[in-house]
Tab-separated table of C-alpha atoms and ligand atoms in Angstrom:
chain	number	residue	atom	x	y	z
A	1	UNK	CA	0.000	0.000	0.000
A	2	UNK	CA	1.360	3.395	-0.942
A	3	UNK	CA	1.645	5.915	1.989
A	4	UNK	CA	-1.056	7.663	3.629
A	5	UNK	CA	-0.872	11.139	5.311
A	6	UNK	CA	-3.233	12.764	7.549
A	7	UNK	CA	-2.305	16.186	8.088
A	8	UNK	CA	-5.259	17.442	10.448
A	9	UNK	CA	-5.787	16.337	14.015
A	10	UNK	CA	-6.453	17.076	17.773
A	11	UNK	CA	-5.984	15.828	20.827
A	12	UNK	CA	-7.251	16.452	24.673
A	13	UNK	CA	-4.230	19.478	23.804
A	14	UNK	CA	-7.302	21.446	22.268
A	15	UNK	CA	-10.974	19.790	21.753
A	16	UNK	CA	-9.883	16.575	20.726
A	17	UNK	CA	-10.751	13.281	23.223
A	18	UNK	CA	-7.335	11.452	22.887
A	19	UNK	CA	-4.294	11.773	24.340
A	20	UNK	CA	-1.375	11.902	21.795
A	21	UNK	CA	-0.066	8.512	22.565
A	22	UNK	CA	-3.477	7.179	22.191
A	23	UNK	CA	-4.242	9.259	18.476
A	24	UNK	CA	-0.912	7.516	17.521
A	25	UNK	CA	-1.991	4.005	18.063
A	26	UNK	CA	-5.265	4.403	16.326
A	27	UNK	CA	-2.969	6.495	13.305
A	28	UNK	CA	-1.182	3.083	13.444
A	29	UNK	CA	-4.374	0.685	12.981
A	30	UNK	CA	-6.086	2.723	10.254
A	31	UNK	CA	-2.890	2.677	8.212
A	32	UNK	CA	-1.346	6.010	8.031
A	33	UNK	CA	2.173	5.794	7.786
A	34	UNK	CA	2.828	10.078	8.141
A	35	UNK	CA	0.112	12.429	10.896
A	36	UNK	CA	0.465	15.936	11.912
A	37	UNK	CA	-1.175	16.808	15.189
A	38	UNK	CA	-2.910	20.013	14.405
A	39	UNK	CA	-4.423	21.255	18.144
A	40	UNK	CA	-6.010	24.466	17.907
A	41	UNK	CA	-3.429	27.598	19.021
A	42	UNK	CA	-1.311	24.592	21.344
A	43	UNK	CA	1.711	23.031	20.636
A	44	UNK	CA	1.826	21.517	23.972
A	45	UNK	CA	1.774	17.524	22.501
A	46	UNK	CA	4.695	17.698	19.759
A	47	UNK	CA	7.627	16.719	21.867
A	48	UNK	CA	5.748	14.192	22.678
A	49	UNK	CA	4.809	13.285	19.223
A	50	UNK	CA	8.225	13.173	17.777
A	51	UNK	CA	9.514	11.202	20.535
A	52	UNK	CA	7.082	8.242	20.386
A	53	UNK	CA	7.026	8.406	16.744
A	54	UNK	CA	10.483	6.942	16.440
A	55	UNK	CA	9.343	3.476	18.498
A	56	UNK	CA	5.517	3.422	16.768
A	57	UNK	CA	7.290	3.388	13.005
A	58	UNK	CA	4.549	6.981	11.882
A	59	UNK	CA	6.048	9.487	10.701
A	60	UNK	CA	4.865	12.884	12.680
A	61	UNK	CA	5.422	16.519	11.324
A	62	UNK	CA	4.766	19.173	13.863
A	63	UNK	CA	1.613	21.289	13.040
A	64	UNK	CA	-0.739	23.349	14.645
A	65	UNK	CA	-4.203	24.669	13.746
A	66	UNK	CA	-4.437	28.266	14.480
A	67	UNK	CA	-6.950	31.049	15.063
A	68	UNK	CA	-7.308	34.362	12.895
A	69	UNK	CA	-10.400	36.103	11.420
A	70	UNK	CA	-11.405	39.176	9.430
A	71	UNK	CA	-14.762	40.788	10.322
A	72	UNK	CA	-17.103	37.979	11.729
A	73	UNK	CA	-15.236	35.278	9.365
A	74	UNK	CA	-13.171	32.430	11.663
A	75	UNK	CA	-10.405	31.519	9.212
A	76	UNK	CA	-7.901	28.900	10.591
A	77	UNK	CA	-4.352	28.846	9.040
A	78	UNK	CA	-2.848	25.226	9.212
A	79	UNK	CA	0.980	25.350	10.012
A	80	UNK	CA	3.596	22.617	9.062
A	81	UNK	CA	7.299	22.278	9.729
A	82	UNK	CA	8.028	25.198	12.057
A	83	UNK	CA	10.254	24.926	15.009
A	84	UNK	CA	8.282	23.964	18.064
A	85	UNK	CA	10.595	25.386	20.108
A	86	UNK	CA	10.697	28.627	18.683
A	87	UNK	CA	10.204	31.334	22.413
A	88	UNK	CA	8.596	33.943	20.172
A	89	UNK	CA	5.665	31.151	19.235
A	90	UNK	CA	5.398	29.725	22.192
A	91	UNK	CA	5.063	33.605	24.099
A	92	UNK	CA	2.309	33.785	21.507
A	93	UNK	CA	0.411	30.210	21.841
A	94	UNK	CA	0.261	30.764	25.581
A	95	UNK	CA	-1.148	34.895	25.191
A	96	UNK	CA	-3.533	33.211	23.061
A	97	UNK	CA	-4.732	30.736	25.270
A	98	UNK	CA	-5.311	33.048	28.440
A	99	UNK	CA	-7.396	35.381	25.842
A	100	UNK	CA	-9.781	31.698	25.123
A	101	UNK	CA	-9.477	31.187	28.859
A	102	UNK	CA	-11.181	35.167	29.513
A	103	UNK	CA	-13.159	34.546	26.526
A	104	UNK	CA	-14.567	31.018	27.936
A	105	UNK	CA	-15.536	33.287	31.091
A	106	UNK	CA	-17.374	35.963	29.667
A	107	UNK	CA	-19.322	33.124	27.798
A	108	UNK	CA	-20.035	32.018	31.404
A	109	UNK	CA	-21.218	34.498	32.434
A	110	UNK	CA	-23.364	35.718	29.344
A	111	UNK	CA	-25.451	31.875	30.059
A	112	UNK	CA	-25.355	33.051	33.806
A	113	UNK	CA	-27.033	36.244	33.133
A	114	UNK	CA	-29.698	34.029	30.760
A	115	UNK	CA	-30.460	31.935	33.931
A	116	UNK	CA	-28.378	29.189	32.404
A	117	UNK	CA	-26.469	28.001	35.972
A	118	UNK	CA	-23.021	27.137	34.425
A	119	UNK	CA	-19.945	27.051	36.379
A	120	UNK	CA	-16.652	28.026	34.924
A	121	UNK	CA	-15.125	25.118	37.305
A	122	UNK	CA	-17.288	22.727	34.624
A	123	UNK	CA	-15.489	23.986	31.662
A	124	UNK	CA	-11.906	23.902	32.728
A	125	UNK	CA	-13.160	20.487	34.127
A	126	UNK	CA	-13.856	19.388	30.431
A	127	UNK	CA	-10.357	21.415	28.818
A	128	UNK	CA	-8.198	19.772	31.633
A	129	UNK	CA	-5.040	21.597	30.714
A	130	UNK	CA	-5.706	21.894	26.788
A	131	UNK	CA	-6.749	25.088	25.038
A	132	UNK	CA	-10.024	26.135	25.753
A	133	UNK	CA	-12.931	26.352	23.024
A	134	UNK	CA	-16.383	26.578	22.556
A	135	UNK	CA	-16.801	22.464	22.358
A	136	UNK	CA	-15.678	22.167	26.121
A	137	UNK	CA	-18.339	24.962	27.053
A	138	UNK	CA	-21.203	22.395	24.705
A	139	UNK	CA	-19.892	19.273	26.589
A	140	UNK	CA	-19.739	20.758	30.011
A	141	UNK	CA	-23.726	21.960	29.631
A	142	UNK	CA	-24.827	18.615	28.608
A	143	UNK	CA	-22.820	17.024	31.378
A	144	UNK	CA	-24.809	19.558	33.681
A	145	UNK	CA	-27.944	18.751	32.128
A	146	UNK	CA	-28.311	22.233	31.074
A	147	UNK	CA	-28.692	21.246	27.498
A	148	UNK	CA	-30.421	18.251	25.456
A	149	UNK	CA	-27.553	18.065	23.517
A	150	UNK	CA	-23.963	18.965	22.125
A	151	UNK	CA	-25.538	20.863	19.217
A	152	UNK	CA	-28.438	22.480	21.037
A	153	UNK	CA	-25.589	24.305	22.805
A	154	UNK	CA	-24.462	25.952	20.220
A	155	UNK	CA	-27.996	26.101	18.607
A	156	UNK	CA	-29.095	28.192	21.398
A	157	UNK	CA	-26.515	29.696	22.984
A	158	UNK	CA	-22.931	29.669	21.891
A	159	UNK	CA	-22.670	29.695	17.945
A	160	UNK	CA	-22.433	32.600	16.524
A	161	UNK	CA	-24.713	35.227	16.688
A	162	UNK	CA	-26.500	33.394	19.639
A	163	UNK	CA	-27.053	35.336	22.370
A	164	UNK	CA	-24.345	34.063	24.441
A	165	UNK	CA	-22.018	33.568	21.355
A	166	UNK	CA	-18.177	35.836	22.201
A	167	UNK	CA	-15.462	36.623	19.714
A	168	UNK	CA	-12.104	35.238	20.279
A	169	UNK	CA	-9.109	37.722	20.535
A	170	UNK	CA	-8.789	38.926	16.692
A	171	UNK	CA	-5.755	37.702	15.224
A	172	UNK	CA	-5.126	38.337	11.528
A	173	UNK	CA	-4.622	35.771	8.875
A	174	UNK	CA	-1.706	37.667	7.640
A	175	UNK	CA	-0.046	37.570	11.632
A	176	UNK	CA	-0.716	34.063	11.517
A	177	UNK	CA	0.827	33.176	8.432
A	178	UNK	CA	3.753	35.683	9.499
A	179	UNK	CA	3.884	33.811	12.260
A	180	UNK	CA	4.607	30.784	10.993
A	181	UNK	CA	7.003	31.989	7.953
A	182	UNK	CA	9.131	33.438	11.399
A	183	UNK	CA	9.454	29.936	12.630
A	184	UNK	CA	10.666	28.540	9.621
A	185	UNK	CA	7.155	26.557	8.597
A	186	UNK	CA	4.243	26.497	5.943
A	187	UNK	CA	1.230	27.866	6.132
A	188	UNK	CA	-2.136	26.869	4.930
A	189	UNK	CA	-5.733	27.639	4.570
A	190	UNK	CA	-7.592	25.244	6.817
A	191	UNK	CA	-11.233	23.637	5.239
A	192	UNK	CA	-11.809	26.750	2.682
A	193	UNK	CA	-15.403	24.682	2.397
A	194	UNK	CA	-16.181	26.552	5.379
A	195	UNK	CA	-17.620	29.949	4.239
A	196	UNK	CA	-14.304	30.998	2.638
A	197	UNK	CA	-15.225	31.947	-1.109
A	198	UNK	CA	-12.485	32.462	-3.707
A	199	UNK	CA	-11.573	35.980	-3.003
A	200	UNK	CA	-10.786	35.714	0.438
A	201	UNK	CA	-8.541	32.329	-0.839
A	202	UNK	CA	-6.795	34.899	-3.371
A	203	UNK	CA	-6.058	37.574	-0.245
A	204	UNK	CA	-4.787	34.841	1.852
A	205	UNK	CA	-2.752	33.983	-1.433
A	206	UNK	CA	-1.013	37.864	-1.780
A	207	UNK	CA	-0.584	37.993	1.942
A	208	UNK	CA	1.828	34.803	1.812
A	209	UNK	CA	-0.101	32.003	2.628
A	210	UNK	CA	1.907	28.158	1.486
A	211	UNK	CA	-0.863	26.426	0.546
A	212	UNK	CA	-4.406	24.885	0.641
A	213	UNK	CA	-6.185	22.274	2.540
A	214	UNK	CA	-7.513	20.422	-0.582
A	215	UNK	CA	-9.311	17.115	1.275
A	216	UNK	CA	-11.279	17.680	4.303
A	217	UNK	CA	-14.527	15.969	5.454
A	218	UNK	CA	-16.711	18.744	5.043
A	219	UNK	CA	-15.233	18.704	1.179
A	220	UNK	CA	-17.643	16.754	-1.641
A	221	UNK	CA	-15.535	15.469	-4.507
A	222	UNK	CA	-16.200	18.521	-6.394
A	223	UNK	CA	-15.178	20.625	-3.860
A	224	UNK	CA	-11.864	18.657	-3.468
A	225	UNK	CA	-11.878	18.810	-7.384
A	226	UNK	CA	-12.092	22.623	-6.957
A	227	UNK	CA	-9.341	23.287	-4.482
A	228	UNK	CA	-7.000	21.333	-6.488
A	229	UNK	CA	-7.761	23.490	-9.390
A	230	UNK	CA	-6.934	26.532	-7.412
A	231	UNK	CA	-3.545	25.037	-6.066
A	232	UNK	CA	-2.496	24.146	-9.300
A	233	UNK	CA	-3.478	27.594	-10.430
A	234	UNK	CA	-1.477	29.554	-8.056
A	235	UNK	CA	1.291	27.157	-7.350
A	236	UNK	CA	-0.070	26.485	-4.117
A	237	UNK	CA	0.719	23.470	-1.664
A	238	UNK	CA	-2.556	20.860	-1.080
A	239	UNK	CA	-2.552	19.705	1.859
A	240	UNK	CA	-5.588	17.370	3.762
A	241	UNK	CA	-6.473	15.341	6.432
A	242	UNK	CA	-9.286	13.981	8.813
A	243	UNK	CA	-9.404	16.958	11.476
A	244	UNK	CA	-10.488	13.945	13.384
A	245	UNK	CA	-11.357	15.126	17.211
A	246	UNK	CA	-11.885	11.712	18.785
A	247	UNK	CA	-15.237	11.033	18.714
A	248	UNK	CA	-16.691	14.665	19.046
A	249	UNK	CA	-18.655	14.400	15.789
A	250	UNK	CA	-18.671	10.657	15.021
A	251	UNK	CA	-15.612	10.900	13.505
A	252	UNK	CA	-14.134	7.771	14.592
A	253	UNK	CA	-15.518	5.717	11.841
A	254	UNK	CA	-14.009	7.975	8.944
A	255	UNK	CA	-10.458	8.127	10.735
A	256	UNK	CA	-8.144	6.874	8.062
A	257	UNK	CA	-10.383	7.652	5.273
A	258	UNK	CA	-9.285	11.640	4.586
A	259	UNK	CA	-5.548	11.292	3.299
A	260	UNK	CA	-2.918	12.654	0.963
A	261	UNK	CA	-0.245	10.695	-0.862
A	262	UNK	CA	2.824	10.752	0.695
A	263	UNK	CA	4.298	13.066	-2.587
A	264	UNK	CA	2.385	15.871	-1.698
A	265	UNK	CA	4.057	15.879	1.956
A	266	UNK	CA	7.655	15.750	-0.053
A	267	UNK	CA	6.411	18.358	-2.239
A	268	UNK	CA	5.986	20.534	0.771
A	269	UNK	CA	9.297	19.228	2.297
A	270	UNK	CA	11.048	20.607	-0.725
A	271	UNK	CA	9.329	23.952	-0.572
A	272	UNK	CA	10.521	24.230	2.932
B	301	AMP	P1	-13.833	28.026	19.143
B	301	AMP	O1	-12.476	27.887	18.527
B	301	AMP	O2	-13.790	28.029	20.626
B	301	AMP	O3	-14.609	29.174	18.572
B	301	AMP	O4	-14.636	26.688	18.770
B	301	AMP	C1	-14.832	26.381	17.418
B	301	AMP	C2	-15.281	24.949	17.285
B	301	AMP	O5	-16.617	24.814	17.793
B	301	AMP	C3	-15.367	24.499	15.839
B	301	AMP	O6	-14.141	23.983	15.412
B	301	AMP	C4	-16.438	23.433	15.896
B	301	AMP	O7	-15.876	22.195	16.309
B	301	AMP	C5	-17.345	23.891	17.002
B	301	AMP	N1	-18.536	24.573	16.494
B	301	AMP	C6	-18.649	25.870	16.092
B	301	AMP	N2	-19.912	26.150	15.715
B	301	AMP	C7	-20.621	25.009	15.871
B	301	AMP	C8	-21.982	24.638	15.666
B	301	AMP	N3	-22.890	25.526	15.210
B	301	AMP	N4	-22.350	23.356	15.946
B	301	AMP	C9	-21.450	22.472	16.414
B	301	AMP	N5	-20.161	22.752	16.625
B	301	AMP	C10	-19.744	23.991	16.367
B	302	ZN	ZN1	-11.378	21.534	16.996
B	303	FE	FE1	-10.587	24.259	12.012
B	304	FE	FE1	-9.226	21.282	13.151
């Protein structure tokens, strides 16, 4: 069998339900033979990564999925081969994660002042020391009983525009991407399927992005057909991968189904 990458995952690091050692194993079983852990705006888990790769025989290539946005538009910027160890991105990952940490309180209190009786304690019960998001603030209110379910949460409340929906800090694509270039990795739009149309992709493009993430799960074949066409078109990178959380959205059954050939992951190695 020729080699499989998956270049999008998490872990209990950000809003994913494994640990790393435990997203390696199942890498392992489903037949992926190169992963990049991709927790949101947390590089916490990629020492850890590289050192049990070496004994599991999977090849791991440190990533990270981080947050940026223009206006009301979340756009995620997928990073590759940068130095993990690099003070200035650390300084930044850990900034960023007290601002989700304030964030995840005023949230709290927003469903407090709706007579929704949610305790922060709950939350940071359900992020244990990973970076906090709006899927531990879903999972801790249907642990309390507060909610009928996972997506009623953000139904109701917390998705956007709901009334107890809060911005994260506002980072800029182009600070992301910048970012990364500083650390010596690539950069790439995360799932464009998401509400990004073509001229945003073409911004992200002029302000230095690497590449694209061409195969996603929320991608039909068309759509995958699509983004290929625009990486070919610009000379950009195509990246893909599961962004397999664990569980969270019944995702276990498609892990090892959203892959890249190994060439495209030596393409990007020879761009570096
Ligand atoms: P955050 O980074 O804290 O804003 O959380 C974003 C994550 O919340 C996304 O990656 C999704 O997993 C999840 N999410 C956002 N909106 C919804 C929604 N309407 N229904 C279910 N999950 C959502
Ligand atoms: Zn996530
Ligand atoms: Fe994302
Ligand atoms: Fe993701």
């Amino acid at each position: 069998m020729e080699g499989r990458a998956d270049l999008h995952m998490h872990t209990v690091h950000s809003d994913g339900t494994l640990t790393t050692r435990e997203l390696m194993q199942r890498a392992k079983e489903v037949g992926l033979t190169t992963i990049s852990i991709t927790d949101h705006d947390n590089t916490i888990g990629i020492g850890e990564a590289v050192e049990l790769a070496r004994s599991m025989g999977i090849v791991v290539i440190p990533g990270l999925e981080l947050s940026a946005s223009v206006g009301d538009l979340d756009i995620h910027i997928l990073g590759y081969f940068f130095d993990h160890t690099n003070r200035n991105l650390l300084e930044y990952l850990s900034f960023y994660r007290k601002e989700r940490l304030k964030r995840a309180e005023r949230i709290v209190e927003k469903l407090n002042d709706l007579q929704i009786p949610l305790k922060l304690e709950s939350v940071l019960e359900q992020a244990g020391t990973g970076s906090i998001g709006r899927p531990h603030i879903a999972s801790a209110l249907l642990e309390e009983g507060l909610t009928e379910s996972y997506h009623e949460a953000f139904f109701k409340y917390i998705g956007f525009g709901k009334p107890a929906y809060e911005k994260k800090y506002q980072v800029t694509p182009h600070e992301a991407i910048e970012l990364i270039a500083s650390t010596g990795g690539l950069s790439f739009i995360a799932h464009p399927g998401n509400s990004i149309d073509e001229k945003v992709i073409v911004d992200l493009i002029r302000q230095g992005v690497d590449g694209i993430e061409v195969v996603h799960p929320s991608h039909s074949p068309e759509r995958v057909a699509y983004y290929r066409g625009i990486a070919g078109e610009y000379f950009l990178l195509a990246s893909g991968g599961s962004d397999f959380h664990g569980g969270k959205k019944n995702d276990h059954e498609v892990f090892g189904k959203y892959f890249i050939p190994e060439e495209q992951v030596e393409m990007m190695r020879s761009r570096l």
